[in-house]
mmCIF file with all atom_site columns, C-alpha atoms in Angstrom:
data_model
loop_
_atom_site.group_PDB
_atom_site.id
_atom_site.type_symbol
_atom_site.label_atom_id
_atom_site.label_alt_id
_atom_site.label_comp_id
_atom_site.label_asym_id
_atom_site.label_entity_id
_atom_site.label_seq_id
_atom_site.pdbx_PDB_ins_code
_atom_site.Cartn_x
_atom_site.Cartn_y
_atom_site.Cartn_z
_atom_site.occupancy
_atom_site.B_iso_or_equiv
_atom_site.pdbx_formal_charge
_atom_site.auth_seq_id
_atom_site.auth_comp_id
_atom_site.auth_asym_id
_atom_site.auth_atom_id
_atom_site.pdbx_PDB_model_num
ATOM 1   C CA . MET A 1 1   ? 0.000   0.000   0.000   1.00 93.00 ? 1   MET A CA 1
ATOM 2   C CA . ARG A 1 2   ? 2.850   2.402   0.771   1.00 91.00 ? 2   ARG A CA 1
ATOM 3   C CA . GLU A 1 3   ? 4.542   1.597   -2.541  1.00 91.00 ? 3   GLU A CA 1
ATOM 4   C CA . ARG A 1 4   ? 1.513   2.321   -4.704  1.00 94.00 ? 4   ARG A CA 1
ATOM 5   C CA . ARG A 1 5   ? 1.730   5.614   -6.573  1.00 95.00 ? 5   ARG A CA 1
ATOM 6   C CA . SER A 1 6   ? -0.392  7.081   -9.341  1.00 97.00 ? 6   SER A CA 1
ATOM 7   C CA . LYS A 1 7   ? 1.910   7.128   -12.373 1.00 97.00 ? 7   LYS A CA 1
ATOM 8   C CA . ARG A 1 8   ? 1.406   9.537   -15.269 1.00 97.00 ? 8   ARG A CA 1
ATOM 9   C CA . ALA A 1 9   ? 3.876   8.185   -17.831 1.00 97.00 ? 9   ALA A CA 1
ATOM 10  C CA . PHE A 1 10  ? 4.403   4.604   -18.963 1.00 98.00 ? 10  PHE A CA 1
ATOM 11  C CA . LEU A 1 11  ? 6.832   2.580   -21.026 1.00 98.00 ? 11  LEU A CA 1
ATOM 12  C CA . ASP A 1 12  ? 5.627   0.811   -24.168 1.00 95.00 ? 12  ASP A CA 1
ATOM 13  C CA . THR A 1 13  ? 6.581   -2.569  -22.648 1.00 97.00 ? 13  THR A CA 1
ATOM 14  C CA . PRO A 1 14  ? 3.699   -4.987  -23.312 1.00 97.00 ? 14  PRO A CA 1
ATOM 15  C CA . VAL A 1 15  ? 1.735   -6.465  -20.422 1.00 98.00 ? 15  VAL A CA 1
ATOM 16  C CA . PRO A 1 16  ? 0.705   -10.116 -20.925 1.00 98.00 ? 16  PRO A CA 1
ATOM 17  C CA . LEU A 1 17  ? -3.057  -10.529 -21.035 1.00 97.00 ? 17  LEU A CA 1
ATOM 18  C CA . ALA A 1 18  ? -2.700  -13.461 -18.620 1.00 98.00 ? 18  ALA A CA 1
ATOM 19  C CA . THR A 1 19  ? -1.241  -11.036 -16.079 1.00 98.00 ? 19  THR A CA 1
ATOM 20  C CA . VAL A 1 20  ? -4.165  -8.650  -16.527 1.00 98.00 ? 20  VAL A CA 1
ATOM 21  C CA . ARG A 1 21  ? -6.591  -11.537 -16.081 1.00 98.00 ? 21  ARG A CA 1
ATOM 22  C CA . GLY A 1 22  ? -4.845  -12.571 -12.872 1.00 98.00 ? 22  GLY A CA 1
ATOM 23  C CA . ILE A 1 23  ? -4.976  -9.034  -11.471 1.00 98.00 ? 23  ILE A CA 1
ATOM 24  C CA . LEU A 1 24  ? -8.687  -8.635  -12.187 1.00 98.00 ? 24  LEU A CA 1
ATOM 25  C CA . SER A 1 25  ? -9.484  -12.107 -10.871 1.00 98.00 ? 25  SER A CA 1
ATOM 26  C CA . ALA A 1 26  ? -7.738  -11.361 -7.581  1.00 98.00 ? 26  ALA A CA 1
ATOM 27  C CA . ALA A 1 27  ? -9.390  -7.934  -7.364  1.00 98.00 ? 27  ALA A CA 1
ATOM 28  C CA . SER A 1 28  ? -12.849 -9.476  -7.747  1.00 98.00 ? 28  SER A CA 1
ATOM 29  C CA . HIS A 1 29  ? -12.555 -10.751 -4.177  1.00 98.00 ? 29  HIS A CA 1
ATOM 30  C CA . ALA A 1 30  ? -13.162 -7.205  -2.940  1.00 98.00 ? 30  ALA A CA 1
ATOM 31  C CA . PRO A 1 31  ? -15.984 -6.826  -0.422  1.00 97.00 ? 31  PRO A CA 1
ATOM 32  C CA . SER A 1 32  ? -19.303 -5.473  -1.625  1.00 97.00 ? 32  SER A CA 1
ATOM 33  C CA . SER A 1 33  ? -22.619 -4.748  0.048   1.00 96.00 ? 33  SER A CA 1
ATOM 34  C CA . SER A 1 34  ? -24.551 -8.034  0.360   1.00 97.00 ? 34  SER A CA 1
ATOM 35  C CA . ASN A 1 35  ? -22.202 -9.455  -2.322  1.00 97.00 ? 35  ASN A CA 1
ATOM 36  C CA . THR A 1 36  ? -23.812 -7.346  -5.057  1.00 97.00 ? 36  THR A CA 1
ATOM 37  C CA . GLN A 1 37  ? -20.457 -6.990  -6.908  1.00 98.00 ? 37  GLN A CA 1
ATOM 38  C CA . PRO A 1 38  ? -21.436 -3.886  -8.927  1.00 98.00 ? 38  PRO A CA 1
ATOM 39  C CA . TRP A 1 39  ? -18.299 -3.728  -11.083 1.00 98.00 ? 39  TRP A CA 1
ATOM 40  C CA . ARG A 1 40  ? -18.011 -4.201  -14.840 1.00 98.00 ? 40  ARG A CA 1
ATOM 41  C CA . CYS A 1 41  ? -14.644 -3.805  -16.563 1.00 98.00 ? 41  CYS A CA 1
ATOM 42  C CA . TYR A 1 42  ? -13.586 -3.357  -20.198 1.00 98.00 ? 42  TYR A CA 1
ATOM 43  C CA . VAL A 1 43  ? -9.920  -4.127  -20.968 1.00 98.00 ? 43  VAL A CA 1
ATOM 44  C CA . VAL A 1 44  ? -8.714  -2.049  -23.916 1.00 98.00 ? 44  VAL A CA 1
ATOM 45  C CA . THR A 1 45  ? -5.480  -2.934  -25.723 1.00 98.00 ? 45  THR A CA 1
ATOM 46  C CA . GLY A 1 46  ? -3.963  -2.932  -29.218 1.00 97.00 ? 46  GLY A CA 1
ATOM 47  C CA . HIS A 1 47  ? -5.958  -1.413  -32.064 1.00 97.00 ? 47  HIS A CA 1
ATOM 48  C CA . ALA A 1 48  ? -9.023  -0.952  -29.862 1.00 97.00 ? 48  ALA A CA 1
ATOM 49  C CA . ARG A 1 49  ? -6.974  1.141   -27.441 1.00 97.00 ? 49  ARG A CA 1
ATOM 50  C CA . GLU A 1 50  ? -5.694  3.334   -30.286 1.00 97.00 ? 50  GLU A CA 1
ATOM 51  C CA . ARG A 1 51  ? -9.199  3.770   -31.670 1.00 97.00 ? 51  ARG A CA 1
ATOM 52  C CA . VAL A 1 52  ? -10.660 4.741   -28.294 1.00 98.00 ? 52  VAL A CA 1
ATOM 53  C CA . THR A 1 53  ? -7.888  7.147   -27.350 1.00 98.00 ? 53  THR A CA 1
ATOM 54  C CA . GLU A 1 54  ? -7.975  8.937   -30.704 1.00 98.00 ? 54  GLU A CA 1
ATOM 55  C CA . ALA A 1 55  ? -11.761 9.285   -30.488 1.00 98.00 ? 55  ALA A CA 1
ATOM 56  C CA . ALA A 1 56  ? -11.521 10.564  -26.908 1.00 97.00 ? 56  ALA A CA 1
ATOM 57  C CA . VAL A 1 57  ? -8.855  13.149  -27.760 1.00 97.00 ? 57  VAL A CA 1
ATOM 58  C CA . SER A 1 58  ? -10.885 14.310  -30.749 1.00 97.00 ? 58  SER A CA 1
ATOM 59  C CA . ALA A 1 59  ? -14.031 14.671  -28.623 1.00 96.00 ? 59  ALA A CA 1
ATOM 60  C CA . TYR A 1 60  ? -12.086 16.634  -26.017 1.00 96.00 ? 60  TYR A CA 1
ATOM 61  C CA . ARG A 1 61  ? -10.614 18.992  -28.599 1.00 95.00 ? 61  ARG A CA 1
ATOM 62  C CA . GLU A 1 62  ? -14.082 19.695  -29.975 1.00 95.00 ? 62  GLU A CA 1
ATOM 63  C CA . ASN A 1 63  ? -15.659 20.332  -26.546 1.00 90.00 ? 63  ASN A CA 1
ATOM 64  C CA . PRO A 1 64  ? -12.964 20.846  -23.890 1.00 90.00 ? 64  PRO A CA 1
ATOM 65  C CA . GLU A 1 65  ? -15.353 22.472  -21.434 1.00 88.00 ? 65  GLU A CA 1
ATOM 66  C CA . THR A 1 66  ? -18.609 20.606  -22.065 1.00 89.00 ? 66  THR A CA 1
ATOM 67  C CA . LEU A 1 67  ? -17.975 16.862  -21.982 1.00 93.00 ? 67  LEU A CA 1
ATOM 68  C CA . PRO A 1 68  ? -21.002 15.215  -20.296 1.00 91.00 ? 68  PRO A CA 1
ATOM 69  C CA . LEU A 1 69  ? -20.600 14.818  -16.538 1.00 91.00 ? 69  LEU A CA 1
ATOM 70  C CA . GLN A 1 70  ? -21.780 11.455  -15.177 1.00 93.00 ? 70  GLN A CA 1
ATOM 71  C CA . TYR A 1 71  ? -21.448 12.548  -11.555 1.00 93.00 ? 71  TYR A CA 1
ATOM 72  C CA . PRO A 1 72  ? -19.817 15.529  -9.754  1.00 93.00 ? 72  PRO A CA 1
ATOM 73  C CA . PHE A 1 73  ? -16.131 15.210  -8.866  1.00 94.00 ? 73  PHE A CA 1
ATOM 74  C CA . PHE A 1 74  ? -16.080 18.025  -6.293  1.00 94.00 ? 74  PHE A CA 1
ATOM 75  C CA . PRO A 1 75  ? -18.570 20.559  -4.909  1.00 94.00 ? 75  PRO A CA 1
ATOM 76  C CA . THR A 1 76  ? -18.693 23.922  -6.659  1.00 93.00 ? 76  THR A CA 1
ATOM 77  C CA . ASN A 1 77  ? -16.888 25.500  -3.715  1.00 95.00 ? 77  ASN A CA 1
ATOM 78  C CA . LEU A 1 78  ? -14.455 23.001  -2.260  1.00 96.00 ? 78  LEU A CA 1
ATOM 79  C CA . PRO A 1 79  ? -14.330 23.700  1.505   1.00 97.00 ? 79  PRO A CA 1
ATOM 80  C CA . ALA A 1 80  ? -11.304 23.819  3.774   1.00 97.00 ? 80  ALA A CA 1
ATOM 81  C CA . PRO A 1 81  ? -9.090  21.914  4.413   1.00 96.00 ? 81  PRO A CA 1
ATOM 82  C CA . PHE A 1 82  ? -9.723  20.023  1.176   1.00 96.00 ? 82  PHE A CA 1
ATOM 83  C CA . ASP A 1 83  ? -9.252  23.099  -1.015  1.00 96.00 ? 83  ASP A CA 1
ATOM 84  C CA . ALA A 1 84  ? -5.719  23.611  0.324   1.00 96.00 ? 84  ALA A CA 1
ATOM 85  C CA . ARG A 1 85  ? -4.786  19.975  -0.281  1.00 95.00 ? 85  ARG A CA 1
ATOM 86  C CA . PHE A 1 86  ? -6.190  20.186  -3.809  1.00 93.00 ? 86  PHE A CA 1
ATOM 87  C CA . SER A 1 87  ? -4.271  23.372  -4.608  1.00 93.00 ? 87  SER A CA 1
ATOM 88  C CA . THR A 1 88  ? -1.030  21.994  -3.173  1.00 94.00 ? 88  THR A CA 1
ATOM 89  C CA . PHE A 1 89  ? -1.308  18.859  -5.278  1.00 92.00 ? 89  PHE A CA 1
ATOM 90  C CA . ARG A 1 90  ? -2.160  20.716  -8.471  1.00 90.00 ? 90  ARG A CA 1
ATOM 91  C CA . GLY A 1 91  ? 0.780   23.027  -7.898  1.00 91.00 ? 91  GLY A CA 1
ATOM 92  C CA . MET A 1 92  ? 3.166   20.111  -7.336  1.00 91.00 ? 92  MET A CA 1
ATOM 93  C CA . LEU A 1 93  ? 1.930   18.325  -10.445 1.00 91.00 ? 93  LEU A CA 1
ATOM 94  C CA . GLY A 1 94  ? 2.176   21.454  -12.580 1.00 88.00 ? 94  GLY A CA 1
ATOM 95  C CA . ASP A 1 95  ? 5.708   22.112  -11.368 1.00 89.00 ? 95  ASP A CA 1
ATOM 96  C CA . ALA A 1 96  ? 6.746   18.527  -12.106 1.00 89.00 ? 96  ALA A CA 1
ATOM 97  C CA . GLN A 1 97  ? 5.283   18.753  -15.603 1.00 88.00 ? 97  GLN A CA 1
ATOM 98  C CA . GLY A 1 98  ? 6.559   22.261  -16.224 1.00 87.00 ? 98  GLY A CA 1
ATOM 99  C CA . VAL A 1 99  ? 2.995   23.464  -16.795 1.00 84.00 ? 99  VAL A CA 1
ATOM 100 C CA . PRO A 1 100 ? 1.837   26.394  -14.613 1.00 82.00 ? 100 PRO A CA 1
ATOM 101 C CA . ARG A 1 101 ? -1.889  26.730  -13.991 1.00 78.00 ? 101 ARG A CA 1
ATOM 102 C CA . SER A 1 102 ? -1.940  29.853  -16.140 1.00 82.00 ? 102 SER A CA 1
ATOM 103 C CA . ASP A 1 103 ? -0.814  27.807  -19.177 1.00 80.00 ? 103 ASP A CA 1
ATOM 104 C CA . ILE A 1 104 ? -4.195  26.800  -20.609 1.00 82.00 ? 104 ILE A CA 1
ATOM 105 C CA . ALA A 1 105 ? -2.715  25.153  -23.714 1.00 85.00 ? 105 ALA A CA 1
ATOM 106 C CA . GLY A 1 106 ? -0.271  23.153  -21.598 1.00 81.00 ? 106 GLY A CA 1
ATOM 107 C CA . ARG A 1 107 ? -3.013  22.006  -19.258 1.00 85.00 ? 107 ARG A CA 1
ATOM 108 C CA . ARG A 1 108 ? -5.112  20.860  -22.195 1.00 89.00 ? 108 ARG A CA 1
ATOM 109 C CA . ARG A 1 109 ? -2.160  18.876  -23.540 1.00 89.00 ? 109 ARG A CA 1
ATOM 110 C CA . ASP A 1 110 ? -1.997  17.175  -20.137 1.00 90.00 ? 110 ASP A CA 1
ATOM 111 C CA . VAL A 1 111 ? -5.684  16.270  -20.329 1.00 91.00 ? 111 VAL A CA 1
ATOM 112 C CA . GLU A 1 112 ? -5.093  14.754  -23.757 1.00 95.00 ? 112 GLU A CA 1
ATOM 113 C CA . ARG A 1 113 ? -2.343  12.604  -22.225 1.00 96.00 ? 113 ARG A CA 1
ATOM 114 C CA . GLN A 1 114 ? -4.915  11.335  -19.750 1.00 96.00 ? 114 GLN A CA 1
ATOM 115 C CA . PHE A 1 115 ? -7.192  10.381  -22.624 1.00 97.00 ? 115 PHE A CA 1
ATOM 116 C CA . ARG A 1 116 ? -4.268  8.410   -24.087 1.00 97.00 ? 116 ARG A CA 1
ATOM 117 C CA . PHE A 1 117 ? -3.940  6.418   -20.854 1.00 98.00 ? 117 PHE A CA 1
ATOM 118 C CA . PHE A 1 118 ? -0.589  8.204   -20.367 1.00 97.00 ? 118 PHE A CA 1
ATOM 119 C CA . ASP A 1 119 ? 0.758   5.874   -23.095 1.00 97.00 ? 119 ASP A CA 1
ATOM 120 C CA . ALA A 1 120 ? 0.187   2.772   -20.945 1.00 98.00 ? 120 ALA A CA 1
ATOM 121 C CA . PRO A 1 121 ? -0.329  -0.353  -23.089 1.00 98.00 ? 121 PRO A CA 1
ATOM 122 C CA . VAL A 1 122 ? -3.464  -1.364  -21.162 1.00 98.00 ? 122 VAL A CA 1
ATOM 123 C CA . GLY A 1 123 ? -6.476  0.821   -20.533 1.00 98.00 ? 123 GLY A CA 1
ATOM 124 C CA . LEU A 1 124 ? -9.263  -0.236  -18.176 1.00 98.00 ? 124 LEU A CA 1
ATOM 125 C CA . ILE A 1 125 ? -12.752 1.242   -18.287 1.00 98.00 ? 125 ILE A CA 1
ATOM 126 C CA . PHE A 1 126 ? -15.138 0.661   -15.388 1.00 98.00 ? 126 PHE A CA 1
ATOM 127 C CA . THR A 1 127 ? -18.911 0.871   -15.500 1.00 98.00 ? 127 THR A CA 1
ATOM 128 C CA . MET A 1 128 ? -21.841 0.255   -13.174 1.00 98.00 ? 128 MET A CA 1
ATOM 129 C CA . ASP A 1 129 ? -25.526 -0.432  -13.723 1.00 98.00 ? 129 ASP A CA 1
ATOM 130 C CA . ARG A 1 130 ? -27.348 2.919   -13.604 1.00 96.00 ? 130 ARG A CA 1
ATOM 131 C CA . ARG A 1 131 ? -30.135 1.396   -11.520 1.00 97.00 ? 131 ARG A CA 1
ATOM 132 C CA . LEU A 1 132 ? -27.837 1.005   -8.532  1.00 97.00 ? 132 LEU A CA 1
ATOM 133 C CA . GLU A 1 133 ? -27.530 3.653   -5.824  1.00 95.00 ? 133 GLU A CA 1
ATOM 134 C CA . TRP A 1 134 ? -24.561 5.780   -4.856  1.00 92.00 ? 134 TRP A CA 1
ATOM 135 C CA . ALA A 1 135 ? -23.678 3.424   -1.981  1.00 94.00 ? 135 ALA A CA 1
ATOM 136 C CA . SER A 1 136 ? -22.311 1.005   -4.605  1.00 96.00 ? 136 SER A CA 1
ATOM 137 C CA . PHE A 1 137 ? -19.467 3.498   -5.142  1.00 96.00 ? 137 PHE A CA 1
ATOM 138 C CA . LEU A 1 138 ? -18.133 2.338   -1.758  1.00 96.00 ? 138 LEU A CA 1
ATOM 139 C CA . CYS A 1 139 ? -17.941 -1.217  -3.058  1.00 97.00 ? 139 CYS A CA 1
ATOM 140 C CA . TYR A 1 140 ? -16.372 0.012   -6.292  1.00 97.00 ? 140 TYR A CA 1
ATOM 141 C CA . GLY A 1 141 ? -13.618 1.795   -4.397  1.00 97.00 ? 141 GLY A CA 1
ATOM 142 C CA . CYS A 1 142 ? -12.599 -1.466  -2.750  1.00 98.00 ? 142 CYS A CA 1
ATOM 143 C CA . PHE A 1 143 ? -12.459 -3.168  -6.150  1.00 98.00 ? 143 PHE A CA 1
ATOM 144 C CA . LEU A 1 144 ? -10.334 -0.435  -7.729  1.00 98.00 ? 144 LEU A CA 1
ATOM 145 C CA . GLN A 1 145 ? -7.908  -0.417  -4.813  1.00 98.00 ? 145 GLN A CA 1
ATOM 146 C CA . ASN A 1 146 ? -7.567  -4.189  -5.113  1.00 98.00 ? 146 ASN A CA 1
ATOM 147 C CA . ILE A 1 147 ? -6.615  -3.807  -8.778  1.00 98.00 ? 147 ILE A CA 1
ATOM 148 C CA . MET A 1 148 ? -3.943  -1.242  -7.976  1.00 98.00 ? 148 MET A CA 1
ATOM 149 C CA . LEU A 1 149 ? -2.441  -3.354  -5.189  1.00 98.00 ? 149 LEU A CA 1
ATOM 150 C CA . ALA A 1 150 ? -2.545  -6.537  -7.262  1.00 98.00 ? 150 ALA A CA 1
ATOM 151 C CA . ALA A 1 151 ? -0.785  -4.662  -10.074 1.00 98.00 ? 151 ALA A CA 1
ATOM 152 C CA . ARG A 1 152 ? 2.009   -3.635  -7.709  1.00 98.00 ? 152 ARG A CA 1
ATOM 153 C CA . SER A 1 153 ? 2.458   -7.271  -6.689  1.00 97.00 ? 153 SER A CA 1
ATOM 154 C CA . GLU A 1 154 ? 3.182   -7.979  -10.371 1.00 97.00 ? 154 GLU A CA 1
ATOM 155 C CA . GLY A 1 155 ? 5.684   -5.114  -10.661 1.00 97.00 ? 155 GLY A CA 1
ATOM 156 C CA . LEU A 1 156 ? 3.170   -2.977  -12.569 1.00 98.00 ? 156 LEU A CA 1
ATOM 157 C CA . ASP A 1 157 ? 1.876   0.510   -11.945 1.00 98.00 ? 157 ASP A CA 1
ATOM 158 C CA . THR A 1 158 ? -1.466  2.223   -12.407 1.00 98.00 ? 158 THR A CA 1
ATOM 159 C CA . CYS A 1 159 ? -3.210  5.556   -12.498 1.00 98.00 ? 159 CYS A CA 1
ATOM 160 C CA . PRO A 1 160 ? -6.914  5.655   -11.591 1.00 98.00 ? 160 PRO A CA 1
ATOM 161 C CA . GLN A 1 161 ? -8.685  8.221   -13.760 1.00 98.00 ? 161 GLN A CA 1
ATOM 162 C CA . GLN A 1 162 ? -12.089 9.654   -12.943 1.00 97.00 ? 162 GLN A CA 1
ATOM 163 C CA . ILE A 1 163 ? -11.736 11.812  -16.030 1.00 97.00 ? 163 ILE A CA 1
ATOM 164 C CA . TRP A 1 164 ? -12.717 8.909   -18.286 1.00 98.00 ? 164 TRP A CA 1
ATOM 165 C CA . SER A 1 165 ? -16.273 9.250   -16.959 1.00 97.00 ? 165 SER A CA 1
ATOM 166 C CA . LEU A 1 166 ? -16.456 12.417  -19.078 1.00 97.00 ? 166 LEU A CA 1
ATOM 167 C CA . GLN A 1 167 ? -16.035 10.300  -22.224 1.00 97.00 ? 167 GLN A CA 1
ATOM 168 C CA . SER A 1 168 ? -19.210 8.263   -21.829 1.00 96.00 ? 168 SER A CA 1
ATOM 169 C CA . THR A 1 169 ? -20.452 9.133   -25.337 1.00 96.00 ? 169 THR A CA 1
ATOM 170 C CA . VAL A 1 170 ? -17.209 7.941   -26.956 1.00 97.00 ? 170 VAL A CA 1
ATOM 171 C CA . LEU A 1 171 ? -16.936 4.835   -24.781 1.00 98.00 ? 171 LEU A CA 1
ATOM 172 C CA . HIS A 1 172 ? -20.528 3.722   -25.330 1.00 97.00 ? 172 HIS A CA 1
ATOM 173 C CA . ARG A 1 173 ? -20.016 4.056   -29.068 1.00 97.00 ? 173 ARG A CA 1
ATOM 174 C CA . GLU A 1 174 ? -16.506 2.649   -29.462 1.00 97.00 ? 174 GLU A CA 1
ATOM 175 C CA . LEU A 1 175 ? -16.742 -0.208  -26.944 1.00 97.00 ? 175 LEU A CA 1
ATOM 176 C CA . GLY A 1 176 ? -20.388 -1.109  -27.371 1.00 97.00 ? 176 GLY A CA 1
ATOM 177 C CA . ILE A 1 177 ? -21.137 -0.375  -23.718 1.00 97.00 ? 177 ILE A CA 1
ATOM 178 C CA . PRO A 1 178 ? -24.897 -0.667  -23.062 1.00 97.00 ? 178 PRO A CA 1
ATOM 179 C CA . GLU A 1 179 ? -26.663 2.603   -22.293 1.00 94.00 ? 179 GLU A CA 1
ATOM 180 C CA . GLY A 1 180 ? -27.799 1.137   -18.973 1.00 97.00 ? 180 GLY A CA 1
ATOM 181 C CA . GLU A 1 181 ? -24.212 1.226   -17.708 1.00 98.00 ? 181 GLU A CA 1
ATOM 182 C CA . MET A 1 182 ? -22.711 4.374   -16.180 1.00 97.00 ? 182 MET A CA 1
ATOM 183 C CA . VAL A 1 183 ? -19.033 5.022   -16.858 1.00 98.00 ? 183 VAL A CA 1
ATOM 184 C CA . ILE A 1 184 ? -17.421 5.277   -13.423 1.00 97.00 ? 184 ILE A CA 1
ATOM 185 C CA . ALA A 1 185 ? -13.726 5.724   -14.233 1.00 98.00 ? 185 ALA A CA 1
ATOM 186 C CA . GLY A 1 186 ? -10.774 4.460   -16.209 1.00 98.00 ? 186 GLY A CA 1
ATOM 187 C CA . MET A 1 187 ? -7.309  3.264   -15.243 1.00 98.00 ? 187 MET A CA 1
ATOM 188 C CA . SER A 1 188 ? -3.916  3.174   -16.929 1.00 98.00 ? 188 SER A CA 1
ATOM 189 C CA . LEU A 1 189 ? -1.970  -0.062  -16.388 1.00 98.00 ? 189 LEU A CA 1
ATOM 190 C CA . GLY A 1 190 ? 1.605   -0.830  -17.358 1.00 98.00 ? 190 GLY A CA 1
ATOM 191 C CA . TYR A 1 191 ? 5.256   -0.366  -16.447 1.00 98.00 ? 191 TYR A CA 1
ATOM 192 C CA . ALA A 1 192 ? 5.883   3.176   -15.237 1.00 98.00 ? 192 ALA A CA 1
ATOM 193 C CA . ASP A 1 193 ? 8.457   5.415   -16.870 1.00 97.00 ? 193 ASP A CA 1
ATOM 194 C CA . ASN A 1 194 ? 10.105  6.700   -13.712 1.00 96.00 ? 194 ASN A CA 1
ATOM 195 C CA . SER A 1 195 ? 12.474  8.980   -15.633 1.00 96.00 ? 195 SER A CA 1
ATOM 196 C CA . VAL A 1 196 ? 9.788   11.698  -15.704 1.00 95.00 ? 196 VAL A CA 1
ATOM 197 C CA . PRO A 1 197 ? 9.465   14.076  -12.713 1.00 94.00 ? 197 PRO A CA 1
ATOM 198 C CA . GLU A 1 198 ? 5.709   13.609  -12.195 1.00 94.00 ? 198 GLU A CA 1
ATOM 199 C CA . ASN A 1 199 ? 6.274   9.921   -11.479 1.00 96.00 ? 199 ASN A CA 1
ATOM 200 C CA . ASN A 1 200 ? 8.596   10.770  -8.606  1.00 95.00 ? 200 ASN A CA 1
ATOM 201 C CA . MET A 1 201 ? 6.426   13.144  -6.593  1.00 93.00 ? 201 MET A CA 1
ATOM 202 C CA . ARG A 1 202 ? 6.110   12.431  -2.889  1.00 92.00 ? 202 ARG A CA 1
ATOM 203 C CA . LEU A 1 203 ? 2.755   13.537  -1.581  1.00 93.00 ? 203 LEU A CA 1
ATOM 204 C CA . ALA A 1 204 ? 2.278   14.426  2.078   1.00 93.00 ? 204 ALA A CA 1
ATOM 205 C CA . LYS A 1 205 ? -0.139  12.126  3.871   1.00 95.00 ? 205 LYS A CA 1
ATOM 206 C CA . LEU A 1 206 ? -2.002  12.979  7.054   1.00 96.00 ? 206 LEU A CA 1
ATOM 207 C CA . GLU A 1 207 ? -0.560  11.863  10.357  1.00 96.00 ? 207 GLU A CA 1
ATOM 208 C CA . LEU A 1 208 ? -2.702  9.351   12.224  1.00 96.00 ? 208 LEU A CA 1
ATOM 209 C CA . GLU A 1 209 ? -3.724  11.897  14.837  1.00 95.00 ? 209 GLU A CA 1
ATOM 210 C CA . GLU A 1 210 ? -5.099  14.171  12.119  1.00 96.00 ? 210 GLU A CA 1
ATOM 211 C CA . PHE A 1 211 ? -7.817  11.784  10.987  1.00 97.00 ? 211 PHE A CA 1
ATOM 212 C CA . VAL A 1 212 ? -8.299  9.186   13.740  1.00 97.00 ? 212 VAL A CA 1
ATOM 213 C CA . SER A 1 213 ? -10.145 9.567   17.049  1.00 96.00 ? 213 SER A CA 1
ATOM 214 C CA . PHE A 1 214 ? -9.561  6.816   19.610  1.00 95.00 ? 214 PHE A CA 1
ATOM 215 C CA . ILE A 1 215 ? -12.605 6.532   21.899  1.00 96.00 ? 215 ILE A CA 1
ATOM 216 C CA . ASP A 1 216 ? -12.500 4.264   24.931  1.00 93.00 ? 216 ASP A CA 1
ATOM 217 C CA . ALA A 1 217 ? -15.388 5.522   27.048  1.00 86.00 ? 217 ALA A CA 1
#
């Protein structure tokens, strides 16, 4: 768990499909409410990956501000202390990438990299039946974390990407995803390119006393 990092650049080293199968099989043992197992996963590689990423980048270029939102990422006004943590992270990432927040063109290039799975050879797209309630997101979080930890056990790295939920129109069309499924997120999977600065950031984590209350009476 301490070794897992979100990586934003990958080598073109192939990942055996058998390894991907093993990771997803292990991850499927995640807990879920009353064993409902709400997850559905699409593994995108090869020509399909190229087709999806090109379509996603094209859709983003056409409508960079109006891609359809499946669910809100943050409240309109992010309250303290979360706003400070958000700003600190965005500043660190921008510095590592050499892209200040004022550089709109540079930031859009970074978004396009996200829609290319950061060049990872394997892209994962996750969906959930629209008839389920928001509580199933709790179950989904356990499943996604299992994937990321299982990947580390295989010497692989990942980057979970909520941003893929903005590409529901492209993904439904290109992958044949039924309309009854909501796009939850995507994930890049592969061997990280640790020569790039953004893959070597060290993010500050809260001390135990900052988020835990021990109650004995």
